[in-house]
Coordinates of C-alpha atoms and ligand atoms in Angstrom, one line a residue:
M15 CA 78.7 158.7 149.8
T16 CA 79.9 160.9 152.7
L17 CA 80.8 164.7 152.1
Y18 CA 84.1 166.2 152.9
K19 CA 85.3 169.8 153.0
A20 CA 88.8 170.7 154.2
P21 CA 88.3 172.7 157.4
L22 CA 90.6 175.5 156.2
D23 CA 88.9 178.2 158.5
D24 CA 89.4 176.1 161.6
Q25 CA 92.9 175.0 160.7
R26 CA 93.9 178.7 159.9
F27 CA 92.3 179.8 163.2
A28 CA 94.3 177.1 165.2
L29 CA 97.5 177.8 163.4
F30 CA 97.6 181.6 163.2
D31 CA 95.1 182.9 165.8
V32 CA 95.8 180.5 168.7
L33 CA 99.3 179.3 168.1
D34 CA 100.7 182.3 166.2
A35 CA 102.5 179.7 164.0
E36 CA 103.7 182.3 161.6
T37 CA 105.7 184.2 164.3
V38 CA 107.0 181.0 165.7
L39 CA 108.0 179.6 162.3
T40 CA 109.5 182.7 160.8
K41 CA 111.9 183.0 163.9
L42 CA 113.3 179.6 163.6
Q43 CA 116.6 178.9 161.7
G44 CA 115.9 178.8 158.0
G45 CA 112.3 179.9 158.6
D46 CA 112.5 183.3 156.9
G47 CA 110.3 182.2 153.9
H48 CA 107.6 180.3 156.0
T49 CA 105.2 183.2 156.1
R50 CA 101.5 182.9 156.3
D51 CA 100.9 183.6 152.6
L52 CA 103.0 180.5 151.7
L53 CA 101.6 178.3 154.3
D54 CA 98.0 179.4 153.4
A55 CA 98.6 178.5 149.8
V56 CA 99.9 175.2 150.8
L57 CA 96.9 174.3 152.9
E58 CA 94.5 175.4 150.2
E59 CA 96.2 173.1 147.7
A60 CA 96.2 170.2 150.1
G61 CA 92.5 170.8 150.8
K62 CA 91.7 170.6 147.1
L63 CA 93.7 167.5 146.5
S64 CA 91.8 165.8 149.4
E65 CA 88.4 166.9 148.5
Q66 CA 88.7 166.2 144.7
V67 CA 90.9 163.2 144.4
L68 CA 91.2 161.4 147.7
A69 CA 87.7 161.7 149.3
P70 CA 85.8 160.2 146.3
T71 CA 88.0 157.0 146.7
N72 CA 87.3 156.5 150.3
S73 CA 84.0 154.5 150.2
P74 CA 84.6 152.6 147.0
G75 CA 88.1 151.7 148.4
D76 CA 86.5 150.3 151.5
E77 CA 83.9 148.2 149.5
E78 CA 86.5 146.9 147.0
G79 CA 89.5 146.3 149.3
C80 CA 92.9 145.1 148.4
H81 CA 93.4 142.1 146.0
Y82 CA 96.0 139.3 146.8
D83 CA 97.3 137.1 143.9
K84 CA 98.4 133.9 145.2
A85 CA 100.4 132.9 142.0
T86 CA 102.5 136.0 141.9
R87 CA 102.2 136.7 145.7
S88 CA 101.4 140.3 144.9
V89 CA 98.9 142.9 146.0
T90 CA 96.6 145.3 144.0
T91 CA 95.2 148.3 145.6
P92 CA 91.5 149.4 145.0
K93 CA 90.5 151.2 141.8
G94 CA 91.8 154.9 141.9
F95 CA 94.4 154.5 144.5
K96 CA 97.3 154.3 142.0
E97 CA 96.2 157.5 140.0
A98 CA 95.6 159.3 143.3
F99 CA 99.2 158.4 144.3
R100 CA 100.5 159.6 141.0
Q101 CA 98.9 163.0 141.4
F102 CA 100.2 163.1 145.0
S103 CA 103.8 162.4 144.0
E104 CA 103.7 164.8 141.0
G105 CA 102.4 167.5 143.3
G106 CA 105.6 167.0 145.4
W107 CA 103.5 166.1 148.5
A108 CA 105.6 163.1 149.3
G109 CA 108.6 165.4 150.2
L110 CA 106.8 168.4 151.6
T111 CA 108.8 168.4 154.9
M112 CA 112.1 166.6 153.5
A113 CA 115.3 168.3 153.0
E114 CA 115.9 170.0 149.7
A115 CA 119.0 167.9 149.3
F116 CA 116.8 164.9 148.9
G117 CA 114.4 166.5 146.5
G118 CA 112.0 167.7 149.3
Q119 CA 110.4 171.2 149.9
A120 CA 111.8 171.6 153.4
L121 CA 108.5 173.0 154.7
P122 CA 108.0 172.9 158.6
S123 CA 106.8 169.7 160.2
V124 CA 103.5 171.4 161.3
M125 CA 102.7 171.8 157.6
G126 CA 103.2 168.1 157.2
V127 CA 100.8 167.5 160.1
A128 CA 98.3 170.1 158.9
T129 CA 98.2 168.8 155.3
T130 CA 98.3 165.2 156.5
E131 CA 95.0 165.8 158.3
F132 CA 93.2 166.7 155.2
F133 CA 94.7 163.6 153.2
Q134 CA 93.6 161.3 156.1
S135 CA 90.2 162.8 156.2
G136 CA 90.0 162.2 152.4
N137 CA 90.9 158.5 152.6
L138 CA 92.6 157.0 155.6
S139 CA 93.5 153.7 154.0
W140 CA 95.1 155.4 151.0
S141 CA 97.0 157.8 153.3
L142 CA 98.8 155.0 155.0
Y143 CA 101.0 154.3 152.0
P144 CA 102.6 157.7 152.0
L145 CA 102.7 157.8 155.7
L146 CA 104.8 154.6 155.9
S147 CA 107.1 156.1 153.2
E148 CA 107.5 159.2 155.4
G149 CA 108.6 157.0 158.5
A150 CA 111.1 155.2 156.2
C151 CA 112.4 158.6 154.9
H152 CA 113.0 159.8 158.5
A153 CA 114.8 156.6 159.4
L154 CA 117.0 157.0 156.3
E155 CA 117.7 160.7 156.9
M156 CA 118.6 160.0 160.6
H157 CA 120.4 156.8 160.4
G158 CA 121.4 156.0 156.9
T159 CA 124.9 156.4 155.4
E160 CA 125.4 158.9 152.7
D161 CA 125.3 156.2 150.1
Q162 CA 122.1 154.6 151.5
Q163 CA 120.4 158.1 151.5
H164 CA 121.5 158.6 148.0
T165 CA 120.3 155.3 146.8
Y166 CA 117.0 155.0 148.7
L167 CA 115.8 158.3 149.9
K168 CA 115.5 160.4 146.8
P169 CA 113.3 157.9 145.0
I170 CA 111.0 157.6 148.1
V171 CA 110.8 161.5 148.4
A172 CA 110.0 161.6 144.6
G173 CA 107.1 159.2 145.2
E174 CA 108.7 156.7 142.7
W175 CA 109.3 154.1 145.6
T176 CA 107.5 153.6 148.9
G177 CA 108.6 152.3 152.4
T178 CA 107.5 150.1 155.1
M179 CA 108.2 149.5 158.9
C180 CA 108.5 145.8 159.5
L181 CA 108.6 145.3 163.3
T182 CA 105.8 143.1 164.3
E183 CA 105.9 139.2 164.5
P184 CA 103.3 136.8 165.6
Q185 CA 105.0 136.4 169.1
A186 CA 106.2 140.0 169.3
G187 CA 103.7 142.8 169.3
S188 CA 104.0 145.4 172.1
D189 CA 107.2 143.5 173.3
L190 CA 109.6 143.7 170.4
G191 CA 112.3 142.3 172.6
L192 CA 110.7 138.9 171.8
L193 CA 111.3 139.3 168.0
K194 CA 113.0 136.3 166.1
T195 CA 113.8 137.4 162.6
R196 CA 117.5 136.6 161.9
A197 CA 120.2 138.5 159.9
E198 CA 123.2 136.6 158.8
P199 CA 126.2 138.4 157.5
V200 CA 127.3 137.4 154.0
G201 CA 130.8 138.8 154.2
D202 CA 130.4 141.4 151.4
G203 CA 128.7 144.0 153.5
S204 CA 125.1 142.5 152.9
Y205 CA 123.0 140.3 155.2
K206 CA 120.6 137.4 154.6
I207 CA 117.4 138.2 156.4
T208 CA 115.0 135.4 157.4
G209 CA 111.8 135.4 159.2
T210 CA 108.1 136.3 159.2
K211 CA 106.6 139.7 160.0
I212 CA 102.9 140.2 160.3
F213 CA 100.5 143.2 160.0
I214 CA 102.8 145.1 157.7
S215 CA 101.0 148.1 156.3
A216 CA 101.9 148.8 152.6
G217 CA 104.0 145.6 152.6
D218 CA 103.1 144.9 149.0
H219 CA 101.1 147.1 146.5
D220 CA 100.9 148.4 143.1
L221 CA 101.3 152.0 143.6
A222 CA 105.1 152.3 142.9
E223 CA 108.0 150.4 141.2
N224 CA 109.8 149.5 144.4
I225 CA 109.2 149.0 148.1
I226 CA 112.0 149.7 150.7
H227 CA 111.4 147.6 153.8
L228 CA 112.9 148.7 157.1
V229 CA 113.2 145.5 159.1
L230 CA 114.1 144.8 162.7
A231 CA 116.1 141.6 163.0
R232 CA 118.7 139.8 165.2
L233 CA 122.4 139.4 164.3
P234 CA 124.0 136.1 165.3
D235 CA 125.9 137.5 168.2
A236 CA 122.9 139.6 169.5
P237 CA 122.0 139.9 173.0
A238 CA 118.7 138.7 174.1
G239 CA 115.7 141.0 174.5
S240 CA 115.3 144.6 173.1
R241 CA 119.1 145.4 173.3
G242 CA 119.8 142.8 170.6
I243 CA 117.9 144.2 167.7
S244 CA 119.2 145.7 164.6
M245 CA 117.7 147.5 161.6
F246 CA 118.1 146.5 157.9
I247 CA 117.1 147.9 154.5
V248 CA 115.5 145.2 152.5
P249 CA 114.4 146.4 148.9
K250 CA 111.5 144.4 147.1
F251 CA 113.7 144.8 144.0
K252 CA 117.5 144.8 144.5
V253 CA 118.8 148.2 143.4
K254 CA 121.4 148.3 140.5
D255 CA 122.7 151.7 139.2
G256 CA 119.8 153.5 141.0
K257 CA 117.1 151.5 139.3
P258 CA 115.1 148.4 140.6
G259 CA 116.6 145.1 139.3
E260 CA 116.6 141.6 140.4
R261 CA 113.6 140.4 142.5
N262 CA 114.7 140.1 146.2
N263 CA 113.4 137.0 148.2
V264 CA 110.8 138.9 150.2
Y265 CA 107.1 138.3 149.4
A266 CA 103.5 139.0 150.8
G267 CA 102.3 135.7 152.0
A268 CA 98.9 136.9 152.5
I269 CA 96.8 140.0 153.3
E270 CA 94.6 140.4 156.4
H271 CA 90.8 140.7 156.1
K272 CA 90.1 143.5 158.4
M273 CA 87.4 145.3 160.3
G274 CA 88.4 148.7 158.7
I275 CA 91.0 150.5 156.6
R276 CA 90.2 147.9 153.9
G277 CA 92.0 149.7 151.2
S278 CA 95.2 149.6 153.2
A279 CA 97.3 146.4 152.3
T280 CA 98.2 144.8 155.7
C281 CA 100.5 142.0 154.8
V282 CA 102.2 139.0 156.2
M283 CA 105.7 139.4 154.8
N284 CA 108.0 136.3 154.3
F285 CA 111.8 137.0 154.2
D286 CA 113.7 134.1 153.0
E287 CA 117.4 134.9 153.0
A288 CA 116.3 138.2 151.4
E289 CA 119.3 140.6 150.8
G290 CA 119.5 143.3 153.3
F291 CA 121.8 146.0 154.6
L292 CA 122.4 147.2 158.1
I293 CA 121.2 150.7 158.8
G294 CA 122.6 152.4 161.9
Q295 CA 124.6 150.7 164.7
P296 CA 124.4 146.8 165.2
H297 CA 122.0 146.1 168.1
K298 CA 120.6 149.7 168.2
G299 CA 117.8 149.2 165.8
L300 CA 115.0 149.6 168.4
A301 CA 116.7 152.7 169.7
A302 CA 116.7 154.0 166.0
M303 CA 113.1 153.2 165.6
F304 CA 112.5 155.1 168.8
T305 CA 113.9 158.3 167.3
M306 CA 111.1 158.3 164.7
M307 CA 108.4 157.2 167.0
N308 CA 107.3 160.8 168.0
A309 CA 106.5 161.6 164.4
A310 CA 104.8 158.3 163.7
R311 CA 102.7 158.5 166.9
L312 CA 101.7 162.2 166.2
S313 CA 100.6 161.1 162.7
V314 CA 98.3 158.4 164.2
G315 CA 96.9 161.1 166.5
V316 CA 96.2 163.0 163.4
Q317 CA 94.3 160.0 161.9
G318 CA 92.0 160.3 165.0
L319 CA 91.4 163.9 164.3
A320 CA 90.8 163.3 160.7
L321 CA 88.3 160.7 160.9
S322 CA 86.4 162.6 163.7
E323 CA 86.4 165.7 161.5
R324 CA 84.8 164.1 158.5
A325 CA 82.3 162.1 160.7
W326 CA 81.4 165.4 162.6
Q327 CA 80.8 167.3 159.2
N328 CA 78.5 164.6 157.9
S329 CA 76.5 164.2 161.1
L330 CA 76.1 168.0 161.4
N331 CA 74.8 168.1 157.9
Y332 CA 72.5 165.1 158.5
A333 CA 71.0 166.7 161.7
R334 CA 70.3 169.9 159.7
E335 CA 68.4 168.1 157.0
R336 CA 66.6 165.2 158.8
L337 CA 63.1 166.2 159.9
Q338 CA 61.9 164.4 162.9
S339 CA 59.7 165.1 166.0
R340 CA 59.1 168.6 167.3
S341 CA 61.1 170.8 169.6
L342 CA 60.3 170.4 173.4
S343 CA 59.3 174.0 173.5
G344 CA 56.9 174.0 170.4
P345 CA 57.5 173.7 166.8
K346 CA 60.5 175.6 165.2
F347 CA 59.5 174.8 161.6
P348 CA 55.7 175.0 161.6
D349 CA 55.4 174.9 158.0
K350 CA 57.2 171.5 157.8
P351 CA 56.0 168.1 158.8
A352 CA 58.4 168.1 161.7
D353 CA 61.4 170.0 163.1
N354 CA 65.0 169.1 162.1
L355 CA 67.1 167.2 164.6
L356 CA 69.1 170.3 165.7
V357 CA 66.2 171.4 167.9
Q358 CA 66.8 168.4 170.3
P359 CA 69.1 169.3 173.1
D360 CA 70.3 165.7 173.2
V361 CA 71.3 165.8 169.5
R362 CA 73.1 169.2 170.1
R363 CA 75.0 167.4 173.0
M364 CA 76.3 164.8 170.5
L365 CA 77.2 167.4 168.0
L366 CA 78.8 169.8 170.5
T367 CA 80.7 166.7 172.0
Q368 CA 82.2 166.1 168.6
R369 CA 83.0 169.7 167.8
A370 CA 84.7 170.3 171.3
L371 CA 86.9 167.1 170.9
V372 CA 87.8 167.7 167.2
E373 CA 88.7 171.3 167.4
G374 CA 90.4 170.9 170.8
S375 CA 92.4 167.9 169.3
R376 CA 93.5 170.0 166.2
M377 CA 95.0 172.8 168.6
L378 CA 96.8 170.0 170.6
L379 CA 98.2 168.3 167.5
L380 CA 99.3 171.4 165.7
Y381 CA 100.8 172.7 168.9
S382 CA 102.8 169.5 169.3
A383 CA 103.8 169.5 165.7
L384 CA 105.3 173.1 166.2
Q385 CA 107.3 171.8 169.0
T386 CA 108.9 169.4 166.6
D387 CA 109.9 172.4 164.3
I388 CA 111.3 174.2 167.5
E389 CA 113.2 171.1 168.6
A390 CA 114.9 170.8 165.2
R391 CA 115.5 174.5 164.4
G392 CA 115.0 176.6 167.6
A393 CA 117.4 179.5 167.9
D394 CA 119.4 178.1 170.9
E395 CA 120.1 174.8 172.6
A396 CA 118.0 175.6 175.7
T397 CA 115.0 176.4 173.4
R398 CA 115.4 173.2 171.4
Q399 CA 115.8 171.2 174.6
K400 CA 112.7 172.6 176.1
A401 CA 110.7 171.9 172.9
S402 CA 112.1 168.4 172.8
E403 CA 111.0 167.7 176.5
L404 CA 107.5 169.2 176.0
L405 CA 107.0 167.2 172.8
A406 CA 108.1 164.0 174.5
F407 CA 105.5 164.5 177.3
L408 CA 102.7 165.6 174.8
I409 CA 103.2 162.7 172.4
P410 CA 101.4 159.9 174.5
I411 CA 98.6 162.3 175.0
A412 CA 98.4 163.4 171.4
K413 CA 98.4 159.7 170.2
G414 CA 96.7 158.0 173.1
V415 CA 93.9 160.4 173.9
V416 CA 93.1 161.7 170.5
T417 CA 92.7 158.2 169.1
E418 CA 90.5 157.2 171.9
L419 CA 88.4 160.4 171.6
A420 CA 88.1 159.4 167.9
Q421 CA 86.1 156.3 169.1
E422 CA 83.7 158.6 170.9
C423 CA 83.4 161.2 168.1
T424 CA 82.7 158.5 165.3
K425 CA 80.2 156.7 167.7
E426 CA 78.3 160.0 168.4
A427 CA 78.4 160.8 164.6
L428 CA 76.7 157.5 163.8
Q429 CA 74.2 158.0 166.7
V430 CA 73.0 161.3 165.3
Y431 CA 72.0 159.2 162.1
G432 CA 69.9 156.8 164.1
G433 CA 69.3 153.6 162.4
H434 CA 70.5 155.1 159.1
G435 CA 74.0 155.2 160.5
F436 CA 73.9 151.4 160.6
I437 CA 73.3 151.3 157.0
V438 CA 76.5 150.9 154.9
E439 CA 75.2 153.1 152.0
N440 CA 75.1 156.2 154.3
G441 CA 78.8 156.0 154.9
V442 CA 79.1 156.9 158.4
E443 CA 79.8 153.3 159.7
Q444 CA 83.0 153.3 157.9
F445 CA 84.4 155.9 160.0
V446 CA 83.7 153.8 163.1
R447 CA 85.2 150.9 161.7
D448 CA 88.2 152.7 160.3
A449 CA 88.7 154.4 163.6
R450 CA 89.1 151.2 165.6
I451 CA 92.7 150.3 164.5
I452 CA 94.2 153.6 165.7
T453 CA 94.1 153.0 169.4
L454 CA 95.9 149.7 168.6
Y455 CA 98.8 150.3 166.2
E456 CA 101.9 152.4 166.8
G457 CA 101.6 151.5 170.5
T458 CA 98.2 150.7 172.0
T459 CA 96.6 153.0 174.4
G460 CA 98.0 150.8 177.1
I461 CA 101.3 151.4 175.9
Q462 CA 100.9 155.2 175.6
A463 CA 99.6 155.3 179.0
A464 CA 102.5 153.4 180.5
D465 CA 104.9 155.6 178.4
L466 CA 103.3 158.8 179.9
L467 CA 103.3 157.9 183.5
G468 CA 106.2 155.4 183.5
R469 CA 108.7 157.1 181.2
K470 CA 107.7 160.7 180.8
I471 CA 106.6 161.3 184.3
L472 CA 108.7 159.0 186.6
Q473 CA 111.8 158.2 184.6
L474 CA 112.2 161.7 183.2
K475 CA 111.2 163.4 186.4
G476 CA 108.1 165.1 184.9
V477 CA 110.2 167.7 183.3
G478 CA 107.8 168.0 180.2
L479 CA 104.7 168.3 182.6
Q480 CA 106.6 171.1 184.5
H481 CA 107.2 172.9 181.2
F482 CA 103.5 172.5 180.4
L483 CA 102.2 173.5 183.8
A484 CA 104.4 176.6 183.7
E485 CA 102.9 177.6 180.4
V486 CA 99.3 177.1 181.6
G487 CA 100.3 179.1 184.8
A488 CA 101.7 182.0 182.7
F489 CA 98.6 182.0 180.5
C490 CA 96.2 182.1 183.5
K491 CA 98.3 185.0 185.0
A492 CA 98.2 186.9 181.7
H493 CA 94.5 186.5 181.3
A494 CA 93.5 186.9 185.0
Q495 CA 91.6 190.1 184.3
D496 CA 90.2 189.2 180.9
E497 CA 86.5 189.4 181.2
A498 CA 86.0 186.7 178.2
L499 CA 88.0 184.2 180.0
R500 CA 86.6 184.7 183.5
P501 CA 84.7 181.4 183.5
Y502 CA 87.7 179.4 182.5
I503 CA 90.9 180.7 184.2
G504 CA 89.7 179.7 187.7
P505 CA 89.0 176.1 186.7
L506 CA 91.9 175.8 184.6
G507 CA 94.4 177.1 187.2
A508 CA 92.8 174.9 189.8
L509 CA 93.0 171.8 187.8
A510 CA 96.6 172.6 186.8
K511 CA 97.5 172.7 190.5
E512 CA 95.7 169.5 191.2
W513 CA 97.5 167.8 188.2
G514 CA 100.8 168.7 189.8
E515 CA 99.9 167.4 193.3
L516 CA 98.1 164.2 192.1
T517 CA 101.2 163.4 190.0
M518 CA 103.5 163.9 193.2
K519 CA 101.2 161.6 195.2
L520 CA 101.1 159.0 192.4
A521 CA 104.9 159.0 192.2
Q522 CA 105.3 158.4 195.9
L523 CA 102.7 155.6 195.8
I524 CA 104.4 154.0 192.8
Q525 CA 107.6 153.9 194.7
T526 CA 105.9 151.6 197.4
N527 CA 104.3 149.4 194.8
P528 CA 105.1 149.5 191.1
E529 CA 101.8 147.8 190.3
E530 CA 100.2 151.1 191.1
L531 CA 101.7 152.5 187.9
G532 CA 99.8 150.0 185.6
A533 CA 96.7 150.6 187.8
A534 CA 96.7 154.3 187.3
A535 CA 98.2 154.8 183.9
N536 CA 95.0 154.7 181.7
D537 CA 93.1 157.1 183.9
Y538 CA 96.1 159.4 184.2
L539 CA 96.4 159.5 180.4
Y540 CA 92.7 160.7 180.0
Y541 CA 92.9 162.9 183.1
S542 CA 96.0 164.6 181.5
G543 CA 94.3 164.8 178.2
Y544 CA 91.2 166.5 179.3
I545 CA 93.3 169.2 181.3
T546 CA 95.5 169.7 178.2
L547 CA 92.4 170.2 175.9
A548 CA 91.0 172.7 178.5
Y549 CA 94.1 174.8 178.1
F550 CA 93.7 174.9 174.4
W551 CA 90.0 175.9 174.6
A552 CA 91.0 178.7 176.9
R553 CA 93.5 179.8 174.3
A554 CA 90.8 179.6 171.7
V555 CA 88.6 182.0 173.6
A556 CA 91.4 184.4 174.0
A557 CA 92.4 184.0 170.4
A558 CA 88.8 184.5 169.2
E559 CA 88.6 188.0 170.9
K560 CA 91.4 189.2 168.6
S561 CA 90.7 187.0 165.5
S562 CA 89.5 188.5 162.2
Q563 CA 87.2 185.7 161.6
Q564 CA 83.5 186.0 161.1
P565 CA 81.4 186.9 164.2
A566 CA 79.5 183.6 164.0
F567 CA 82.8 181.7 163.8
K568 CA 84.0 183.4 167.0
Q569 CA 80.8 183.0 168.8
A570 CA 80.9 179.2 167.9
K571 CA 84.3 179.2 169.6
R572 CA 83.0 180.7 172.7
D573 CA 80.0 178.4 172.9
T574 CA 82.2 175.3 172.2
A575 CA 84.7 176.3 175.0
A576 CA 81.7 176.8 177.4
F577 CA 80.4 173.4 176.4
F578 CA 83.7 171.8 176.9
F579 CA 84.3 173.3 180.4
A580 CA 80.8 172.6 181.6
R581 CA 80.2 169.1 180.1
V582 CA 83.5 167.3 179.2
L583 CA 86.1 168.6 181.7
P584 CA 84.2 167.3 184.7
R585 CA 85.2 163.9 183.4
T586 CA 88.6 164.7 185.3
H587 CA 86.8 164.0 188.6
L588 CA 86.0 160.5 187.4
H589 CA 89.5 159.7 186.4
K590 CA 91.1 161.2 189.6
A591 CA 88.8 159.0 191.6
A592 CA 89.7 155.9 189.6
I593 CA 93.5 156.7 189.9
E594 CA 92.9 157.0 193.7
A595 CA 91.2 153.9 193.9
G596 CA 94.5 152.2 193.3
V597 CA 95.6 148.7 192.4
A598 CA 93.7 147.1 195.4
T599 CA 90.5 147.5 193.2
L600 CA 92.1 145.4 190.3
P601 CA 92.2 142.0 192.0
A602 CA 94.0 138.9 190.4
I603 CA 91.7 137.1 187.9
A604 CA 92.2 133.3 187.8
Ligands
FAD5 C1 95.9 147.1 160.5 C2 97.3 147.0 161.2 C3 98.4 147.5 160.7 C4 99.6 147.5 161.2 N1 100.7 148.1 160.8 C5 101.9 147.6 161.3 C6 103.1 148.0 160.4 O1 103.2 148.7 159.4 N2 104.3 147.6 161.0 C7 104.4 146.8 162.0 O2 105.5 146.5 162.5 N3 103.3 146.6 162.8 C8 102.1 146.9 162.4 N4 101.0 146.6 163.1 C9 101.0 145.8 164.3 C10 100.7 146.7 165.6 O3 101.6 147.7 165.8 C11 100.4 145.7 166.8 O4 99.4 144.9 166.6 C12 100.5 146.6 168.2 O5 101.8 147.0 168.3 C13 100.2 145.7 169.3 O6 100.7 144.4 169.4 P1 99.7 143.0 169.4 O7 98.7 143.2 168.5 O8 100.6 141.8 169.4 O9 99.0 143.3 170.9 P2 99.7 142.7 172.3 O10 101.1 143.4 172.4 O11 99.6 141.3 172.4 O12 98.8 143.5 173.4 C14 97.4 143.0 173.7 C15 96.9 143.9 174.9 O13 97.7 143.9 176.1 C16 98.0 145.1 176.4 N5 99.4 145.3 176.7 C17 100.5 144.5 176.3 N6 101.7 145.0 176.9 C18 101.4 145.9 177.8 C19 102.0 146.6 178.7 N7 103.4 146.5 178.9 N8 101.4 147.6 179.6 C20 100.1 147.6 179.4 N9 99.4 147.0 178.5 C21 99.9 146.1 177.8 C22 97.9 146.0 175.1 O14 97.6 147.4 175.4 C23 96.7 145.4 174.3 O15 95.5 146.0 174.9 C24 99.7 146.7 162.6 C25 98.6 146.1 163.2 C26 97.4 146.2 162.4 C27 96.2 145.5 163.1

């Protein structure tokens, strides 16, 4: 069994010392009460829930997996999941960031992200059930009628019901324009929904008394492609007088047998003239889904952080305890049969890589989440608009890069264990397996890269990048004379300048050949990600100077920043070279 301790110190450092979240949040509309005291208390409780209730279910849940009963076409979750969900719901966590009008606690989105990190570290598979519900809540809040909100939203916020997002079909994955599920109007305001959806997370389970599916389907007069998709509410049990009544004709046809996240039910969902109701405008379903995409993608980025954090904690602990070999410069523990693994520079490289990527990702994700709050409740229109543009730009980095870095972090964590990492009982291999899905769902890395370069840079004329570079420039200027930041301001400023120039050059090249976009996108995503993390590491050094954290904590921040700049940031050279190599180096394959 692997250990887990909620990283409260680091999260508080990122939130309050680096990002000054208390000042930012209390200045927002309706933010008077969002003081550090309150937020600290919420973080502490979330940490406890994760450590005491969720973390112990992680490994047994993986071993047991979900059960599918052919006769009833229903799914049962692993032992302990239902009880954990009950405690989560009773604690009010399902509605933490939802409006009070729907029974929520109206806390800032950044608190949703911060607490979700703990829950996902505790048990990623389990955390997918509330995560899907959160997506459904956002859809209902933004696009539902008052009646729909009243009927479906409140019970989901209360944790009595859960939600799903039914988009994917066998022939329609990244390209949802290909989807075929049909919606026939009945004439009484309802629709008959018919089709097969695959890979539906939380499609069926035993955690709640009803499941509200949000389903993308085509109306009979729908235009072809992505402009002809509408969104429908399809409850598992039809709702009568606010209560689940007659069974609707939507059933789980099977569950997938997966490489990881085995406690999460990934279902084939068969809709056979199931009763559904249009939500939002006809043919605007995909656009409606897109309005929730930032939150959903950010949450998957957090999954990368959450898995990496737990893997890092365990590998550090293992390296401290495992006695093997002697230090290159002579024994460090002469009274023991061997030194511990920490004396080996190569083991420290693996550990520091994890620490730099984990703590850097945490700052990036919390910063992005704060933009969500500013976008919603900033003092004036210009402030809200800027936050919205900055957020749109950062999302593909927060999702695409952080989830890819989680592959590296979990791999390095396993490597620290040596052969023992490969043995199931030691638990660390589960993180490697669980992490593999996060670069695939909610838009693959390829789709994030195309979104960053194609949409956020080219279509939107790089407005988000310009905001970000202006912020980096202002930071460099403000700290130009700061002794502690001397090693970092020069390289960061130079890379920010290079990022702007490379982007301009690339934009011109793509005008001459659109294939250059696809050829550069992945490397451009990573290149952007490393510079973004460098900015947050420089901010961490500045914040450590003023922080009231313990001296050892502050020294670890300085050491990790130095490691990041010396040993991780140079990866930008490699990605720049690959970008400049262009599409000519990607010949046709027969
Ligand atoms: C465990 C699990 C849970 C899931 N949960 C849900 C859920 O709850 N609801 C739901 O609707 N779906 C869900 N999905 C589906 C998931 O979102 C899709 O698998 C994903 O969108 C990718 O689609 P695909 O698998 O068809 O891959 P494809 O779209 O076939 O992609 C294959 C490869 O081609 C690349 N590619 C495709 N198009 C482009 C492009 N335009 N530019 C660059 N590269 C491209 C991709 O990056 C990828 O590497 C889940 C999937 C899994 C495995």
